[in-house]
mmCIF file of C-alpha atoms and ligand atoms in Angstrom:
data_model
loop_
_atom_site.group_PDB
_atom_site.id
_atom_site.type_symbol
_atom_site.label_atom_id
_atom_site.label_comp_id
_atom_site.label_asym_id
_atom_site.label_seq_id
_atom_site.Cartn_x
_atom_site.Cartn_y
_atom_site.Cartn_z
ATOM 1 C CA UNK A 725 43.172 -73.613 4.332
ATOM 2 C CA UNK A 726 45.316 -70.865 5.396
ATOM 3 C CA UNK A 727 45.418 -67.736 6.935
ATOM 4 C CA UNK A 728 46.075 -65.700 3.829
ATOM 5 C CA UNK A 729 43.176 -67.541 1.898
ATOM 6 C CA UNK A 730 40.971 -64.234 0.365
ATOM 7 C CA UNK A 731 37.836 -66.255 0.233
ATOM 8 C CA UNK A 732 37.312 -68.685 2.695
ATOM 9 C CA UNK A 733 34.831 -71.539 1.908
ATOM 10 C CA UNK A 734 33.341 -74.495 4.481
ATOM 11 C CA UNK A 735 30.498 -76.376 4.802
ATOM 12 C CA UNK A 736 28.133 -75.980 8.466
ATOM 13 C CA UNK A 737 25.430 -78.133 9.009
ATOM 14 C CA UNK A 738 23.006 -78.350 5.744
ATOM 15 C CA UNK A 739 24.934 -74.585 4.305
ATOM 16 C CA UNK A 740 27.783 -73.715 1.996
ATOM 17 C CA UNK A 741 29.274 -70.722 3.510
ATOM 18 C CA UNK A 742 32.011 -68.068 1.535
ATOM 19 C CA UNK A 743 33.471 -65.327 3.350
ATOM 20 C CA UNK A 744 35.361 -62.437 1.462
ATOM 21 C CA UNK A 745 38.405 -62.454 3.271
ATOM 22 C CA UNK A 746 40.484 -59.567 2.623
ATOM 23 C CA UNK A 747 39.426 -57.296 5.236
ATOM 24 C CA UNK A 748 42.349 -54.346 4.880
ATOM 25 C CA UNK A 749 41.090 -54.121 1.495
ATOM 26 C CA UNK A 750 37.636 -53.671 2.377
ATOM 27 C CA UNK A 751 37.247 -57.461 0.630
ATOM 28 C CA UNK A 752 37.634 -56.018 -2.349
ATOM 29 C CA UNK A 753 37.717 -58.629 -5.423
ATOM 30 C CA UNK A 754 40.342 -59.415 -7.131
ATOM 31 C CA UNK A 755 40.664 -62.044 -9.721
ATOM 32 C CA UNK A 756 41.820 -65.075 -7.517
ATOM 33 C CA UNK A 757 38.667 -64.374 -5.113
ATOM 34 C CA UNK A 758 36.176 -64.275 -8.294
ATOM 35 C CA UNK A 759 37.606 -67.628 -9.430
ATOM 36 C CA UNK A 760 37.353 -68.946 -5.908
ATOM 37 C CA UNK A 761 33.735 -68.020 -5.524
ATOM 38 C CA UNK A 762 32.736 -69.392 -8.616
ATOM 39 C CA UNK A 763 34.524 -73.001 -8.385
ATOM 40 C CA UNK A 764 33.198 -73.674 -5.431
ATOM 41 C CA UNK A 765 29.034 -72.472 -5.864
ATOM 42 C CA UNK A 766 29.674 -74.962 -9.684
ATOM 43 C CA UNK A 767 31.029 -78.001 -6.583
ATOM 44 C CA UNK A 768 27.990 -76.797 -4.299
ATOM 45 C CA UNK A 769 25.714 -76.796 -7.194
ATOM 46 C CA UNK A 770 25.108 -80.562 -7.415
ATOM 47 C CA UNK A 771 26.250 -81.685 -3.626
ATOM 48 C CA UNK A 772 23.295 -83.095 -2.177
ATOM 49 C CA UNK A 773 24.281 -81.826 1.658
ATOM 50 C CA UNK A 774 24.293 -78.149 0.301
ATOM 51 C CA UNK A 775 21.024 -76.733 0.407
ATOM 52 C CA UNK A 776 21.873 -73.518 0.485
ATOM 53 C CA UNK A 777 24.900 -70.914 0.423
ATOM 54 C CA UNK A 778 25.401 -68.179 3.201
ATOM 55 C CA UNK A 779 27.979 -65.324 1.893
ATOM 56 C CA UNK A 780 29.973 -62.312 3.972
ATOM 57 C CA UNK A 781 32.687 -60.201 4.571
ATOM 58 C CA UNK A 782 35.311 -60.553 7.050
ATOM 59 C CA UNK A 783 36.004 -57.830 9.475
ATOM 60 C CA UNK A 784 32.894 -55.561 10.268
ATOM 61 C CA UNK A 785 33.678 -52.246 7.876
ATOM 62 C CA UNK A 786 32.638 -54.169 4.746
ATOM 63 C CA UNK A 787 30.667 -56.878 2.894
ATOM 64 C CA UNK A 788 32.911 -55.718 -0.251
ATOM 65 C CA UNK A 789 33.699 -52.413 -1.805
ATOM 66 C CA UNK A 790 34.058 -53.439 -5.303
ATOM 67 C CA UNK A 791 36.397 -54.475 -7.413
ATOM 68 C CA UNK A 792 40.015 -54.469 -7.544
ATOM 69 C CA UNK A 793 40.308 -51.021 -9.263
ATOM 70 C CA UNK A 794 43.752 -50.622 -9.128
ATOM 71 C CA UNK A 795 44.297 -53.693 -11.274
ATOM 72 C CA UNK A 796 42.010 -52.503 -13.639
ATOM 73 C CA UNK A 797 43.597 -48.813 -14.251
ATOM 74 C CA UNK A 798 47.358 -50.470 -14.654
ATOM 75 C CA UNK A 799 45.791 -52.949 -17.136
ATOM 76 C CA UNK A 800 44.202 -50.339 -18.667
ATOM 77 C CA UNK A 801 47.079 -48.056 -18.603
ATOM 78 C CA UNK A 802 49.564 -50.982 -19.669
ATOM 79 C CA UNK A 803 47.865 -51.051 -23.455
ATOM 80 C CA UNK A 804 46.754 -54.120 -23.131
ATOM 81 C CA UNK A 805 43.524 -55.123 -21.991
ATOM 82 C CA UNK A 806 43.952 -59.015 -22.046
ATOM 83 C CA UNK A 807 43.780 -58.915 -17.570
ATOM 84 C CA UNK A 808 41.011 -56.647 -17.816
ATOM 85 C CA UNK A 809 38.872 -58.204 -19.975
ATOM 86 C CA UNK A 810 39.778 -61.872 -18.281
ATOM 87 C CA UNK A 811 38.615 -59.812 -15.171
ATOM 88 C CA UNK A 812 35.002 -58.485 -16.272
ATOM 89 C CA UNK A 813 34.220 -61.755 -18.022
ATOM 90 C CA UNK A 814 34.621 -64.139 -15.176
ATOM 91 C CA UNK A 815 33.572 -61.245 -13.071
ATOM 92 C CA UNK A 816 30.106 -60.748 -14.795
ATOM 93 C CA UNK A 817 29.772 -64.616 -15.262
ATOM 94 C CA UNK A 818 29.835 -64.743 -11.558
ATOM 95 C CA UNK A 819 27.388 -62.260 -11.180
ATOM 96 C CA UNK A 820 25.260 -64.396 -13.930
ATOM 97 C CA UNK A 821 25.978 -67.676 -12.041
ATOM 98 C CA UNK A 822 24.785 -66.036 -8.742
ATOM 99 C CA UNK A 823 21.637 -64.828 -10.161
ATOM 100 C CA UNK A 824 20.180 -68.312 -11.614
ATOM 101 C CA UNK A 825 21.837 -70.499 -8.610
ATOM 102 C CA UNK A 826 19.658 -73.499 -7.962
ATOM 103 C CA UNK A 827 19.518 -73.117 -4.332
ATOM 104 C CA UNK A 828 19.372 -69.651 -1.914
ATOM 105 C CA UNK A 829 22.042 -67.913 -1.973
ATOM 106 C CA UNK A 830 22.328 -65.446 1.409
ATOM 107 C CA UNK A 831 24.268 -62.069 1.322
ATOM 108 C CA UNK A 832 24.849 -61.228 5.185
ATOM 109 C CA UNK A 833 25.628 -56.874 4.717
ATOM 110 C CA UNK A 834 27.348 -55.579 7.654
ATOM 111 C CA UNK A 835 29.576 -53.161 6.148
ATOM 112 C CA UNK A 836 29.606 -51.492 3.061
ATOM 113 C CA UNK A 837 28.734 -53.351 -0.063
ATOM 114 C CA UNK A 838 29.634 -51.160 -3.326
ATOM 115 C CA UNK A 839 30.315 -51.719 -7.098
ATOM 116 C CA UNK A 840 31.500 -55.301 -7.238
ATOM 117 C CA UNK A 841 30.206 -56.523 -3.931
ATOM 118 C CA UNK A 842 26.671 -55.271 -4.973
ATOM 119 C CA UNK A 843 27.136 -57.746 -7.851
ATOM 120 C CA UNK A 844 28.301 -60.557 -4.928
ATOM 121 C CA UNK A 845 24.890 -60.146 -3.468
ATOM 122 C CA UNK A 846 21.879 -58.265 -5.185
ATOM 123 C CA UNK A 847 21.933 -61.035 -7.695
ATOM 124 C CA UNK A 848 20.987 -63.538 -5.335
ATOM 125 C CA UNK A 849 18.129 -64.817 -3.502
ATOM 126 C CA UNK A 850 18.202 -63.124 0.238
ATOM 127 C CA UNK A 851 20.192 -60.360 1.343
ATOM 128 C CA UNK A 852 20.372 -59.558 5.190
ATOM 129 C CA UNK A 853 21.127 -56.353 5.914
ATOM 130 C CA UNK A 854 22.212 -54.300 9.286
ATOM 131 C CA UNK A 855 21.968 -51.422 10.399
ATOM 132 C CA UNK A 856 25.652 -51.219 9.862
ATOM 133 C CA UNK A 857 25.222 -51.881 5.755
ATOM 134 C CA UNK A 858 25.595 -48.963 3.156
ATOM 135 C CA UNK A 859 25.065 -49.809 -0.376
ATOM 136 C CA UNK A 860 25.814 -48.057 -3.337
ATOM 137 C CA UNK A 861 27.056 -47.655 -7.002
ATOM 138 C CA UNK A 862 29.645 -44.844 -6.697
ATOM 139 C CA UNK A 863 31.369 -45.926 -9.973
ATOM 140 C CA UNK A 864 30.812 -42.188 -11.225
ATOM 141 C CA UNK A 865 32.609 -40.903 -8.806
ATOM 142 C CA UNK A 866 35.822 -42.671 -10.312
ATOM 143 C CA UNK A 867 34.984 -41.787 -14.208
ATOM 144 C CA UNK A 868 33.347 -45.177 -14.661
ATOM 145 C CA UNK A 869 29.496 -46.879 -14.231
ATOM 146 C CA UNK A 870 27.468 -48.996 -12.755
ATOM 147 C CA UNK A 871 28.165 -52.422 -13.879
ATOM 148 C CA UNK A 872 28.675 -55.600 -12.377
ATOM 149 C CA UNK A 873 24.588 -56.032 -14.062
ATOM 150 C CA UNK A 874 24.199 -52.378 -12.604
ATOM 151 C CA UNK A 875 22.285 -51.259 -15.571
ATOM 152 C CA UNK A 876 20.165 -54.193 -15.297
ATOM 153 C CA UNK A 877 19.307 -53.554 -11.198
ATOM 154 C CA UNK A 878 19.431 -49.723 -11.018
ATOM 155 C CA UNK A 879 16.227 -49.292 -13.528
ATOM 156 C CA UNK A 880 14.737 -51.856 -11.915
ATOM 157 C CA UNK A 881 14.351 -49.624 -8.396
ATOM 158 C CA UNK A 882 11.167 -47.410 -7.583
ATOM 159 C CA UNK A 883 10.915 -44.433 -9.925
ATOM 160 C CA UNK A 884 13.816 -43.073 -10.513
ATOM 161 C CA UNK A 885 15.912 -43.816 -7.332
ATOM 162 C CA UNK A 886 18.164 -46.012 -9.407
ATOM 163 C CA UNK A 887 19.205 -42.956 -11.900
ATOM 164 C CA UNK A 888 19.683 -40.744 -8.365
ATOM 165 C CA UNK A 889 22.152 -43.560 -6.964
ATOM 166 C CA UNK A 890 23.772 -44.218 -9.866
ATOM 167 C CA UNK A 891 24.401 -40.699 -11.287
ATOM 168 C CA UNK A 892 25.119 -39.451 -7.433
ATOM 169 C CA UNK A 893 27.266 -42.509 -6.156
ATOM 170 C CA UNK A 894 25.486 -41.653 -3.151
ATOM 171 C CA UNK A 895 24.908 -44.658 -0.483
ATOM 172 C CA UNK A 896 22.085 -45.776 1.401
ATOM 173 C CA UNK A 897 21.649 -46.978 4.994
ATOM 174 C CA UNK A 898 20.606 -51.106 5.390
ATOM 175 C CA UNK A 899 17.087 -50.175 6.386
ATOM 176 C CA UNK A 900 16.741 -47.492 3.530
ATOM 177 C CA UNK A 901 18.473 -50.819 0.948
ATOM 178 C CA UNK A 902 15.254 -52.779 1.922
ATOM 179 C CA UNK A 903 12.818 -49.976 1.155
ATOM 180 C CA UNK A 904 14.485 -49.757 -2.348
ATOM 181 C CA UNK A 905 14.276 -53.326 -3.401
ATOM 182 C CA UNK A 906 18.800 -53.656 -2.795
ATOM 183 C CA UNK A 907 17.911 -55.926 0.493
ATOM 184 C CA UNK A 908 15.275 -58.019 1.498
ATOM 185 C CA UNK A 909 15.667 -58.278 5.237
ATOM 186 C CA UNK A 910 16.836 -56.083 8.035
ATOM 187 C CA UNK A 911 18.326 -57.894 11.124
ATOM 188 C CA UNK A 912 20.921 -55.865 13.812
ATOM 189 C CA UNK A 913 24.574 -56.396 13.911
ATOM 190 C CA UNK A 914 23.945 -57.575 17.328
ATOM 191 C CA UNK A 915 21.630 -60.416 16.711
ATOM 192 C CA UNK A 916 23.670 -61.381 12.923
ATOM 193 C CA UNK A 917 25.632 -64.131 14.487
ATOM 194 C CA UNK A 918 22.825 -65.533 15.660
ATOM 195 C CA UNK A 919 20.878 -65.862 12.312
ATOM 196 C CA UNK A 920 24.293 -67.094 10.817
ATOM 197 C CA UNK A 921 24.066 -69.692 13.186
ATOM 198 C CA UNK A 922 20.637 -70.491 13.025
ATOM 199 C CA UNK A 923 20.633 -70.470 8.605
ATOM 200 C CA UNK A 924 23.657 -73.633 9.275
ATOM 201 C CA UNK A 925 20.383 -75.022 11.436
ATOM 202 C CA UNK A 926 17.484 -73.922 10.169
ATOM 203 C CA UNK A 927 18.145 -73.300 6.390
ATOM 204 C CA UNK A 928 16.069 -70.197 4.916
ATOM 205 C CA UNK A 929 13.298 -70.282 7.487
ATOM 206 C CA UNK A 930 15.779 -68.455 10.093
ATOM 207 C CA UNK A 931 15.485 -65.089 7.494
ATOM 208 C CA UNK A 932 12.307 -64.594 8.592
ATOM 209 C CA UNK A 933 12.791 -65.333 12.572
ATOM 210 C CA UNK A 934 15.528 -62.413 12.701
ATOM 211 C CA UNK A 935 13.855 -60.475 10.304
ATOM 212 C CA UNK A 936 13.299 -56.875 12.704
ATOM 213 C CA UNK A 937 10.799 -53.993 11.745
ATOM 214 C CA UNK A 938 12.154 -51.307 9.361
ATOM 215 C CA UNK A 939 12.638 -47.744 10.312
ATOM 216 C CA UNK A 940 11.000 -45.823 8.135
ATOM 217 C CA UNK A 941 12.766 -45.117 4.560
ATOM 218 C CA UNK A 942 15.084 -41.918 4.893
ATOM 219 C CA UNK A 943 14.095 -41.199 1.079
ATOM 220 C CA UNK A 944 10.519 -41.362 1.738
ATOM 221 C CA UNK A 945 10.070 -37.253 1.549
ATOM 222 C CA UNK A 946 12.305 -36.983 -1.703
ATOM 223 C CA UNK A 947 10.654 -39.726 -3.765
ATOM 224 C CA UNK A 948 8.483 -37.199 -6.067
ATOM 225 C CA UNK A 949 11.591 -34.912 -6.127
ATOM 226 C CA UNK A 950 13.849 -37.925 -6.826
ATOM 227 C CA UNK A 951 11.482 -39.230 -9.886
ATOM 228 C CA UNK A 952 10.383 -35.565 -11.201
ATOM 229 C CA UNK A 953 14.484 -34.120 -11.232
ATOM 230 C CA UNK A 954 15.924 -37.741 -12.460
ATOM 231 C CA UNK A 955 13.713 -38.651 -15.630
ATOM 232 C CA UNK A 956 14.865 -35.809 -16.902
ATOM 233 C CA UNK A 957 15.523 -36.370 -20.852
ATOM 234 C CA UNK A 958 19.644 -35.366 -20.743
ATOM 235 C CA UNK A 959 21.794 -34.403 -18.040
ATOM 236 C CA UNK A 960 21.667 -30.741 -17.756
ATOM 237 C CA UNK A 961 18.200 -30.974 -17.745
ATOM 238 C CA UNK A 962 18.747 -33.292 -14.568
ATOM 239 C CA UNK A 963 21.115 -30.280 -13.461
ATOM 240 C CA UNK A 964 18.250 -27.586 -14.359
ATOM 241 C CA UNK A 965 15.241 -29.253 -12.251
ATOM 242 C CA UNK A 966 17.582 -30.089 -9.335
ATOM 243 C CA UNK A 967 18.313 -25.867 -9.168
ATOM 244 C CA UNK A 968 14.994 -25.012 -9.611
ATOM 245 C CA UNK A 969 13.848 -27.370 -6.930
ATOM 246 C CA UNK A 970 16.219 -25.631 -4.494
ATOM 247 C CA UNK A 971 15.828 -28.001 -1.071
ATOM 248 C CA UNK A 972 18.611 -28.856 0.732
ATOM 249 C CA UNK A 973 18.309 -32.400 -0.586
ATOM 250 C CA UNK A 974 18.579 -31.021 -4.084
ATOM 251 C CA UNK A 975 21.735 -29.054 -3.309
ATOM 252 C CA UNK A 976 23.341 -32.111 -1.767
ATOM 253 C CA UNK A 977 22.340 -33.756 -5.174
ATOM 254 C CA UNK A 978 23.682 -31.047 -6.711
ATOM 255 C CA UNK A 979 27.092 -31.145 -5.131
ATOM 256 C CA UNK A 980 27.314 -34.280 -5.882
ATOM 257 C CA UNK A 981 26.327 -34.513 -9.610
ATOM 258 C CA UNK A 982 29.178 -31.749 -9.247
ATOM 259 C CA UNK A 983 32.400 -33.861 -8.170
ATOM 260 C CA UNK A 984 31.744 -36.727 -10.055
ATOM 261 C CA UNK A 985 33.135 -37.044 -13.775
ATOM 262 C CA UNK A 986 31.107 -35.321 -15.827
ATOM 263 C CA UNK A 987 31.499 -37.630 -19.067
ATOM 264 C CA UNK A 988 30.500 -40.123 -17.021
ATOM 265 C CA UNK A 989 27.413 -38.743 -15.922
ATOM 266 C CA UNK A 990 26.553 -38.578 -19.528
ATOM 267 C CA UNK A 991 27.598 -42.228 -20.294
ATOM 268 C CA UNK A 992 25.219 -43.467 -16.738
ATOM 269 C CA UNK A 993 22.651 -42.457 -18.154
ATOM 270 C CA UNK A 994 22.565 -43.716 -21.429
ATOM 271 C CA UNK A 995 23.786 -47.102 -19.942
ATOM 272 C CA UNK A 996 21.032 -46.916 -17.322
ATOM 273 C CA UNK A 997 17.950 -46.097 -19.792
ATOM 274 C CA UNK A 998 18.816 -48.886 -22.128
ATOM 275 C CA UNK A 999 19.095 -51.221 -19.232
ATOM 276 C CA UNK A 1000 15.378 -50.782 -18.691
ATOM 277 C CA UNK A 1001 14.698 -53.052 -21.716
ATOM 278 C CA UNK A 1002 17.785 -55.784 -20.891
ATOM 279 C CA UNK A 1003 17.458 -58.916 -19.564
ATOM 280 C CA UNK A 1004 20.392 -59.439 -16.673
ATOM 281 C CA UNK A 1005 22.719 -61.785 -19.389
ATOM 282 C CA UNK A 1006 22.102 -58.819 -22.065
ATOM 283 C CA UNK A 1007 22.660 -56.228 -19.727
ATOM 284 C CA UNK A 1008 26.034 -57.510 -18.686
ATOM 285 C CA UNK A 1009 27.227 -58.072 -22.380
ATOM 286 C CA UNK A 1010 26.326 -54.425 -23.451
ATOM 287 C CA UNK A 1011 28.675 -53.488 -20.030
ATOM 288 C CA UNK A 1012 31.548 -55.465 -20.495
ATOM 289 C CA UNK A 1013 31.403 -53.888 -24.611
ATOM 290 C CA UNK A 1014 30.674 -50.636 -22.558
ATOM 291 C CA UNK A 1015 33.922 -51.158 -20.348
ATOM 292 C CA UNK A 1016 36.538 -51.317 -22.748
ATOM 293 C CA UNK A 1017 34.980 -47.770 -24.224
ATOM 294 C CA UNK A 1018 35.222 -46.006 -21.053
ATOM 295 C CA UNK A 1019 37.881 -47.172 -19.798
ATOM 296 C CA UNK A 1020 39.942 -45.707 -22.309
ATOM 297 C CA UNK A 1021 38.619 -42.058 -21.977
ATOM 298 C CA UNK A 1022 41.111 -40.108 -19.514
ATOM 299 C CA UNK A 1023 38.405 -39.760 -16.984
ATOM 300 C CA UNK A 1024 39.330 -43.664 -15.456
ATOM 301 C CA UNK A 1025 42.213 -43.768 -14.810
ATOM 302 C CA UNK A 1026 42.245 -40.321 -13.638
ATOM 303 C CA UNK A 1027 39.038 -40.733 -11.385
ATOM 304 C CA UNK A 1028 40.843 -44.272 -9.570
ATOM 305 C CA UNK A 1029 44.090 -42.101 -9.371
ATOM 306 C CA UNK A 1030 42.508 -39.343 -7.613
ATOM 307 C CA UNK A 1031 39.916 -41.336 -5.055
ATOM 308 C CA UNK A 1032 41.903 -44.765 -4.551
ATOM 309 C CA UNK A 1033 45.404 -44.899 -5.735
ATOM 310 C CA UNK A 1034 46.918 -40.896 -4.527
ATOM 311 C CA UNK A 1035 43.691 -40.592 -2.535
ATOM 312 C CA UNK A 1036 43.783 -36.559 -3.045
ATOM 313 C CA UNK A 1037 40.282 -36.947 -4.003
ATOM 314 C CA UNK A 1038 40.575 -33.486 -6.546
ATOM 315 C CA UNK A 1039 40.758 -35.095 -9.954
ATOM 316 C CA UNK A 1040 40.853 -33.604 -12.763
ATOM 317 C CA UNK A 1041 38.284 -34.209 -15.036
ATOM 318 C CA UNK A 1042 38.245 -33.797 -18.835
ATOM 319 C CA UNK A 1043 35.457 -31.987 -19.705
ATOM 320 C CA UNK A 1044 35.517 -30.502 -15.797
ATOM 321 C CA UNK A 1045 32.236 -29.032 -16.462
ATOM 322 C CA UNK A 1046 28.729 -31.076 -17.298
ATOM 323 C CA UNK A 1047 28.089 -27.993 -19.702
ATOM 324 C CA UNK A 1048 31.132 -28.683 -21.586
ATOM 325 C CA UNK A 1049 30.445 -33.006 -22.217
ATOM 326 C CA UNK A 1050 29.726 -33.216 -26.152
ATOM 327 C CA UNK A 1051 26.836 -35.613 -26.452
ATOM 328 C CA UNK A 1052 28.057 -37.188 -29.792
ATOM 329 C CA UNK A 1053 31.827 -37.692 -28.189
ATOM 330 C CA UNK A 1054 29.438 -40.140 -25.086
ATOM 331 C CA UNK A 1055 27.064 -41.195 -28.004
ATOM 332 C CA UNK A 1056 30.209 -43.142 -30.298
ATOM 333 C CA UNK A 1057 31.056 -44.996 -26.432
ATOM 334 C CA UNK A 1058 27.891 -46.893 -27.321
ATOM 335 C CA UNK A 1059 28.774 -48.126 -30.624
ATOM 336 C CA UNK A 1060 27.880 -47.423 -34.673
HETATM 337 C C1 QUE B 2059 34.309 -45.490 -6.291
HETATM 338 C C2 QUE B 2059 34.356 -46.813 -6.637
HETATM 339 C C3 QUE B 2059 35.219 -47.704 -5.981
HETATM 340 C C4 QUE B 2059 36.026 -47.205 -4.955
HETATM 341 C C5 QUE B 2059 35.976 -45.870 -4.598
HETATM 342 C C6 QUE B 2059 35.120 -45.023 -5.271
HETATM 343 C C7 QUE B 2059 35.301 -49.100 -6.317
HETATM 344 C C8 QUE B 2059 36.229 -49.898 -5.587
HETATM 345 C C9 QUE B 2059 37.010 -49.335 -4.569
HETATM 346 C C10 QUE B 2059 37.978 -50.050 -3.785
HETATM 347 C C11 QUE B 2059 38.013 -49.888 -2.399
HETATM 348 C C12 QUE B 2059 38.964 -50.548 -1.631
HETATM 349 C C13 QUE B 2059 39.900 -51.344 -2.226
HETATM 350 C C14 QUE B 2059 39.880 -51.505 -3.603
HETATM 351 C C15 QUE B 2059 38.938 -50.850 -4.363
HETATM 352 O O1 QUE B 2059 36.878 -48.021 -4.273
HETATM 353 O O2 QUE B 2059 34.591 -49.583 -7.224
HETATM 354 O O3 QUE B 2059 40.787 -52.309 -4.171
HETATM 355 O O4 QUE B 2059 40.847 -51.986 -1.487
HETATM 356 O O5 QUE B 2059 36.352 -51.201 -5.894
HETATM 357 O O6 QUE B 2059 35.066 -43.704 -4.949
HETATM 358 O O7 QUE B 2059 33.577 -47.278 -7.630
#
């Protein structure tokens, strides 16, 4: 083990425990980390001192904040997708591993945990969340969507708060992730330590000890908005209810819906409706056909230049208008 190791594995008490080591990067994942990850849970899978697995990010900004998007626009930009598509498999196969592991597999969230590092933990068994934790899907945001078995999860979320998040890219607080189904316990930076401690101890039964009562859920008010505005049939029909509703929550919907890349607003929510009827191993094969589609409208590579790679966060978006998106141009993303 050295200091430059990006994931970090070791084995404390009766636990496995991974941590996501590449804190200047927010942890995000890059291909060496996803192989790491998933060689060691197929050793911890049949060693009979591992009962269970106890995952997190190093440094306290983030769990993980996706995946390694830079990679992923130069492979796409290079003309050949061999890296990319090397990438999403063993990517989405480690989402699919995570998802039927044999034994619990614990997300501690003290940070953000978007994209990718949703896909690192909402699969599993138990995540832990802080009051420190914001999740979301804000793949829109950089001409892409949610995948990483994001069309398989978002659906799955009361009403339609999945189609908000994932057309939005907006994030939620760690109290508001339990409330939606993303996390399943809520436990303060301050006492986290402690319950990472006590899992090595205790195994799963320590969840429940530092398990703390939830504030109440932020969204709690905009639920009937949230499912009357976002099962709308088509987009600007999502656009249309959101202006005639007219609260400030609906404006900052609005704005949102507004920045993002349009085509890809179009393409969410297609992916996201036929999610609904996917199992999770489905769901990730019609992404990863879905990814090499959208990667190669303009929108990608442009939406990662403008929000990760320059960082001038004004990209240029082709359509740059939601009224402008042809519906049959999104449509022939999906396939014949
Ligand atoms: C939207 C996204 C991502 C993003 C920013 C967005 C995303 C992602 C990263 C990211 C962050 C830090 C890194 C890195 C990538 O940023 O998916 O390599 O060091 O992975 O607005 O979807």
């Amino acid at each position: 083990m050295t200091i430059e190791d990006t994931v970090i594995t070791s084995r404390d008490g009766r636990i496995g425990r991974i941590v996501l080591n590449r804190p200047k990067a927010l942890n995000a994942l890059d291909l060496g980390m996803l192989r790491a990850c998933a060689a060691i849970l197929e050793t911890w899978r049949h060693d009979p001192h591992v009962d269970a697995v106890v995952i997190e990010g190093a440094g306290d900004r983030a769990f993980c904040a996706g995946g390694d998007i830079r990679f992923l626009r130069d492979g796409q930009l290079s003309g050949d997708r061999t890296e990319v598509d090397r990438f999403f498999t063993e990517e989405y196969n480690l989402n699919m591993t995570i998802a039927t592991y044999p034994k619990p597999y614990i997300a501690l969230i003290d940070g953000i945990c978007m994209g990718g590092g949703i896909g690192m933990s909402v699969h599993g068994h138990y995540r832990v969340a802080t009051e420190h934790a914001g999740f979301g899907m804000p793949e829109t945001i950089i001409g892409f969507f949610p995948d990483i078995g994001g069309t398989f999860l978002l659906p799955r979320l009361p009403g339609e708060l999945g189609m908000y998040l994932g057309l939005t890219g907006q994030r939620i607080n760690g109290a508001d992730a339990v409330h939606a189904g993303l996390a399943t316990h809520f436990t303060p930076r301050a006492r986290l330590k402690d319950l990472s401690a006590a899992l090595a101890l205790d195994g799963i039964a320590a969840l429940a000890a530092f398990n703390e009562a939830l504030p109440p859920f932020s969204l709690a008010d905009r639920r009937a908005s949230i499912d009357h505005c976002f099962s709308a049939p088509r987009v600007p029909e999502i656009v249309a209810r959101l202006e005639a509703d007219g609260s400030a929550w609906a404006q900052d919907a609005l704005k949102a819906l507004r920045h993002v890349s349009p085509s890809a607003l179009y393409w969410t929510l297609l992916a996201l409706r036929r999610g609904r009827d996917l199992n999770l191993r489905d769901a990730l094969d019609a992404e990863f056909a879905l990814t090499k589609t959208t990667m190669a409208h303009p929108d990608f590579a442009e939406g990662v230049r403008a929000m990760v790679v320059d960082k001038d966060r004004k990209p240029a978006w082709q359509p740059a208008r939601i009224e402008d998106v042809d519906p049959a141009r999104i449509a022939a993303l999906f396939g014949p």
